[in-house]
Amino acid sequence: MSSRRRFLAGSAATVGAGALAATVGAADPAPAAAPAPAPGTTRAVPEDTTRPPNLVVVLADDLGRGELGAYGQRLIATPRIDRLAAEGLRFTDAYATAAVCAPSRCSLLTGLHTGHATVRANPSGAQGSLTATDTTFAEVLRARGYRTGLFGKWGFGPEAADQPSHPHARGFEEFHGYIDHGHAHQYHPARLWRDGVKESVPANAGGAKGAYAPELLLGSALDFIDRHAGEPFLLFLAPTVPHAPSDAPDHGPYASRPWTAANRGHAAQVTLLDSHVGRIVDRLRARGLDRDTVLILASDNGPHEEGGVDPGLFDANGPLRGYKRNLYEGGIRVPLIAWGPGRVTPGTSDRPTPLTDLLPTLAELGGAPAPADVDGLSAAPLLTGGATPAARHDHLYWYRDERGVTGRADAQDAGRATWLAEALRKDRWKAVRFAPVRDRALPDDQWQVELYDLATDPGETSDVAARHPATAAELVGLMRASWRDAFPRTAFGTAVTAPESVVPGEAFTVTAVLANGSARPWSTPALALDAPAGWTVRPTTATGTDRLAAGARLTASWQVTAPAGTAPATPARFTGVGTALAPGGPVRYAAEATATTVPPAPARDGYLSDLPWISAVNGWGPVERDASNGKNAAGDGTPISFGGTVHAKGLGVHAYSSVSYHLGGVADRFTALVGIDDFSARRSTAGATRATVHGDGRVLAATGVLTAATGPVPLDVDVRGVRVLRLEVADADASTSFDHTSWALARVTVLP
């Protein structure tokens, strides 16, 4: 099967909940006493600016631009961040890539704006997911030898390990935090993910509040710095503060303020964020790494008002209009600070800088090639004060498809907070438009368009579209051009393809591709394949060449054979490694694919419930079958009822489901009844699915929509020559509720 690019997780030291103090107090502007370096830790040489810098990215959750002292805040203390702003580079016109969390974070990670990115809206049901074609800044830097760690909120589903949207698959060696978007709203969770495993948090069992998650995750981040102090690292700290609810260990200096509890808690969360950033800086200094590090701090969107927080009390959006969910400046313009003594030139920049620029900026700082098809532009020359100025965007684009609504945001949108909306900035001009129906293909003349001159009206108080119709039309045209229903990516890095199923003793082919999706050529590209011990591997093509042009690919193949005695259902992981010399230095991209040895082909006619499967994917747990499956001759399949008639030998599944069987080319026909069974129909008539029969990757048969009303569909499929039979059930109405589907009397006949 085709691989995803994946990076193996390193070990992560366990941080005990009891060892972390969760306190919020008045932050001290002076750095706290830093711990001594751990024995054996290698200190970097501060003066060595030729060393690739460590890179620290801190992404706050729903932090308003005006909630930091460096951007005008007067009620909430943020002295540590303010000091970073004074010592570093503060951006006045920095932009989140969306007005809500999930699409903003997807764009930040991948460098694609919301007209091109994979995730373009907050979840309103299933989680948005990254895919194998999404290259993150972690993957880019990992290829250059950076150690990579993510601590905090990921926010993309599914909640499962070993899948393309997991942080490990997207370049982060180490991960401690939340995968699920909604789970990240819990400050005292009963569990957190550590790498590919869900770990319980005993101090929070049974609803207790013994461990505050932001403190736990900060502890893991500090430990990451300690363990990798002697090598370049990328640390992505994504705390959930100050997202609602306004849950903090205590209200600290705000406890006596005459504010609501929500406002006191919110202020405490912002100051806690400030304290955490200070502790990161202190640890860098303790390890002698402050002059070898660039730290970047930003927020994923504008300030929120959930849970009773009043952003007006704190002037959270400053002089700007709008809040989280609005495409006006207050909803998308965010704080952005870059700090790095000796590496970042102090000052202020008014360059319009979207967070899509983060990927190419980090890549340039780390000497790593970046995908050429991203929307971001590197701001590294601006940070480092280079002679060549940083490139500027012709225009910036935003898209909003948000079903949630809050009062202040809706008022700013004049009651249109749940309408589809787009915004675009070009130089001084900013256009915002709203679609009265949820249809992006709506003709332009049916959208409501507004135009603002940010040079004279940064608060977007005066719509001048009627006075400048040509400018409004130009910006609307750029909006249309910025959107793509699908955005095919140029291949980047390594991919591996292997058969889903293999027969012990029989040779098969594994193929790897190294793709130079960057803008500059690579030299001496090569591919290698690692297989399980005892498996024979023989290259059948050349595995290297002298040069790989920008946009070109190197492909290599190997003939692989599993030992003849390999047991059925043995998974084999193949790792393809692509290496090359890029302009910034050597790069190494690894990818994996898994093949599974198959059980013997059936020797006689029989029911599928009597055959062991190769693999089974089922949305709500394992495929239903008797524990004696494959051992008893008859009577062990799940009984299935259609229209009051009970059939033995059934297979019950829930969409989405995919079950594969090894036929080995010896079978003649596959027959079955498939449909929504009586049990599910009694619960609800809302279930709707489609069933498909695949043979060796080809569609052999497909049903229409299956519902309780349609009854089951009989199938009689020619499977002569088919080696792998796969039964798939998929949702047919964008709702997986009551989608239990059954295969009754599912059997194969064997050729004489």
PDB file of N, CA, C and O in Angstrom, residues 158-161 166 175-180 183 191-199 217:
ATOM      1  N   PRO A 158      -7.887  11.828  13.052  1.00  0.00           N
ATOM      2  CA  PRO A 158      -8.651  11.166  14.111  1.00  0.00           C
ATOM      3  C   PRO A 158      -7.796  10.908  15.347  1.00  0.00           C
ATOM      4  O   PRO A 158      -6.573  11.020  15.298  1.00  0.00           O
ATOM      5  N   GLU A 159      -8.478  10.553  16.442  1.00  0.00           N
ATOM      6  CA  GLU A 159      -7.752  10.250  17.675  1.00  0.00           C
ATOM      7  C   GLU A 159      -7.219   8.831  17.604  1.00  0.00           C
ATOM      8  O   GLU A 159      -7.756   7.904  18.217  1.00  0.00           O
ATOM      9  N   ALA A 160      -6.171   8.658  16.854  1.00  0.00           N
ATOM     10  CA  ALA A 160      -5.572   7.343  16.673  1.00  0.00           C
ATOM     11  C   ALA A 160      -4.109   7.522  16.325  1.00  0.00           C
ATOM     12  O   ALA A 160      -3.714   8.517  15.717  1.00  0.00           O
ATOM     13  N   ALA A 161      -3.317   6.526  16.716  1.00  0.00           N
ATOM     14  CA  ALA A 161      -1.911   6.527  16.348  1.00  0.00           C
ATOM     15  C   ALA A 161      -1.737   5.924  14.963  1.00  0.00           C
ATOM     16  O   ALA A 161      -2.676   5.379  14.384  1.00  0.00           O
ATOM     17  N   HIS A 166      -1.546  12.068  12.426  1.00  0.00           N
ATOM     18  CA  HIS A 166      -0.925  12.090  13.750  1.00  0.00           C
ATOM     19  C   HIS A 166       0.339  12.954  13.702  1.00  0.00           C
ATOM     20  O   HIS A 166       1.023  12.998  12.680  1.00  0.00           O
ATOM     21  N   PHE A 175       5.713  13.998  20.995  1.00  0.00           N
ATOM     22  CA  PHE A 175       4.423  14.676  21.115  1.00  0.00           C
ATOM     23  C   PHE A 175       3.842  14.390  22.485  1.00  0.00           C
ATOM     24  O   PHE A 175       3.819  13.247  22.948  1.00  0.00           O
ATOM     25  N   HIS A 176       3.382  15.424  23.155  1.00  0.00           N
ATOM     26  CA  HIS A 176       2.647  15.286  24.411  1.00  0.00           C
ATOM     27  C   HIS A 176       1.550  16.337  24.399  1.00  0.00           C
ATOM     28  O   HIS A 176       1.835  17.532  24.317  1.00  0.00           O
ATOM     29  N   GLY A 177       0.296  15.881  24.404  1.00  0.00           N
ATOM     30  CA  GLY A 177      -0.783  16.854  24.377  1.00  0.00           C
ATOM     31  C   GLY A 177      -2.091  16.285  23.901  1.00  0.00           C
ATOM     32  O   GLY A 177      -2.414  15.124  24.142  1.00  0.00           O
ATOM     33  N   TYR A 178      -2.842  17.135  23.220  1.00  0.00           N
ATOM     34  CA  TYR A 178      -4.184  16.811  22.748  1.00  0.00           C
ATOM     35  C   TYR A 178      -4.161  16.597  21.230  1.00  0.00           C
ATOM     36  O   TYR A 178      -3.639  17.436  20.493  1.00  0.00           O
ATOM     37  N   ILE A 179      -4.772  15.530  20.769  1.00  0.00           N
ATOM     38  CA  ILE A 179      -4.994  15.365  19.332  1.00  0.00           C
ATOM     39  C   ILE A 179      -6.317  16.008  18.942  1.00  0.00           C
ATOM     40  O   ILE A 179      -6.399  16.769  17.980  1.00  0.00           O
ATOM     41  N   ASP A 180      -7.354  15.722  19.693  1.00  0.00           N
ATOM     42  CA  ASP A 180      -8.711  16.138  19.336  1.00  0.00           C
ATOM     43  C   ASP A 180      -8.946  17.612  19.665  1.00  0.00           C
ATOM     44  O   ASP A 180      -8.561  18.106  20.733  1.00  0.00           O
ATOM     45  N   HIS A 183     -11.220  17.972  22.787  1.00  0.00           N
ATOM     46  CA  HIS A 183     -10.536  17.518  23.998  1.00  0.00           C
ATOM     47  C   HIS A 183      -9.617  18.608  24.547  1.00  0.00           C
ATOM     48  O   HIS A 183      -9.412  18.720  25.760  1.00  0.00           O
ATOM     49  N   ARG A 191      -6.872  12.232  30.541  1.00  0.00           N
ATOM     50  CA  ARG A 191      -5.847  11.569  29.721  1.00  0.00           C
ATOM     51  C   ARG A 191      -5.241  12.594  28.772  1.00  0.00           C
ATOM     52  O   ARG A 191      -5.853  13.606  28.449  1.00  0.00           O
ATOM     53  N   LEU A 192      -4.037  12.311  28.336  1.00  0.00           N
ATOM     54  CA  LEU A 192      -3.354  13.072  27.301  1.00  0.00           C
ATOM     55  C   LEU A 192      -2.588  12.088  26.430  1.00  0.00           C
ATOM     56  O   LEU A 192      -2.253  10.991  26.870  1.00  0.00           O
ATOM     57  N   TRP A 193      -2.327  12.482  25.211  1.00  0.00           N
ATOM     58  CA  TRP A 193      -1.501  11.658  24.346  1.00  0.00           C
ATOM     59  C   TRP A 193      -0.031  11.917  24.638  1.00  0.00           C
ATOM     60  O   TRP A 193       0.388  13.063  24.806  1.00  0.00           O
ATOM     61  N   ARG A 194       0.736  10.842  24.711  1.00  0.00           N
ATOM     62  CA  ARG A 194       2.193  10.950  24.712  1.00  0.00           C
ATOM     63  C   ARG A 194       2.691  10.089  23.563  1.00  0.00           C
ATOM     64  O   ARG A 194       2.550   8.871  23.576  1.00  0.00           O
ATOM     65  N   ASP A 195       3.216  10.747  22.547  1.00  0.00           N
ATOM     66  CA  ASP A 195       3.607  10.061  21.311  1.00  0.00           C
ATOM     67  C   ASP A 195       2.395   9.321  20.751  1.00  0.00           C
ATOM     68  O   ASP A 195       1.369   9.946  20.530  1.00  0.00           O
ATOM     69  N   GLY A 196       2.457   8.000  20.578  1.00  0.00           N
ATOM     70  CA  GLY A 196       1.346   7.273  19.967  1.00  0.00           C
ATOM     71  C   GLY A 196       0.437   6.579  20.951  1.00  0.00           C
ATOM     72  O   GLY A 196      -0.317   5.681  20.578  1.00  0.00           O
ATOM     73  N   VAL A 197       0.483   6.981  22.227  1.00  0.00           N
ATOM     74  CA  VAL A 197      -0.264   6.279  23.271  1.00  0.00           C
ATOM     75  C   VAL A 197      -1.061   7.282  24.098  1.00  0.00           C
ATOM     76  O   VAL A 197      -0.559   8.356  24.442  1.00  0.00           O
ATOM     77  N   LYS A 198      -2.297   6.904  24.438  1.00  0.00           N
ATOM     78  CA  LYS A 198      -3.075   7.701  25.381  1.00  0.00           C
ATOM     79  C   LYS A 198      -2.616   7.356  26.797  1.00  0.00           C
ATOM     80  O   LYS A 198      -2.628   6.194  27.194  1.00  0.00           O
ATOM     81  N   GLU A 199      -2.217   8.378  27.536  1.00  0.00           N
ATOM     82  CA  GLU A 199      -1.790   8.184  28.913  1.00  0.00           C
ATOM     83  C   GLU A 199      -2.817   8.803  29.853  1.00  0.00           C
ATOM     84  O   GLU A 199      -3.275   9.921  29.637  1.00  0.00           O
ATOM     85  N   LEU A 217       2.408  20.102  30.209  1.00  0.00           N
ATOM     86  CA  LEU A 217       2.961  20.186  28.857  1.00  0.00           C
ATOM     87  C   LEU A 217       4.189  21.095  28.829  1.00  0.00           C
ATOM     88  O   LEU A 217       5.147  20.827  28.083  1.00  0.00           O
TER      89      LEU A 217
END
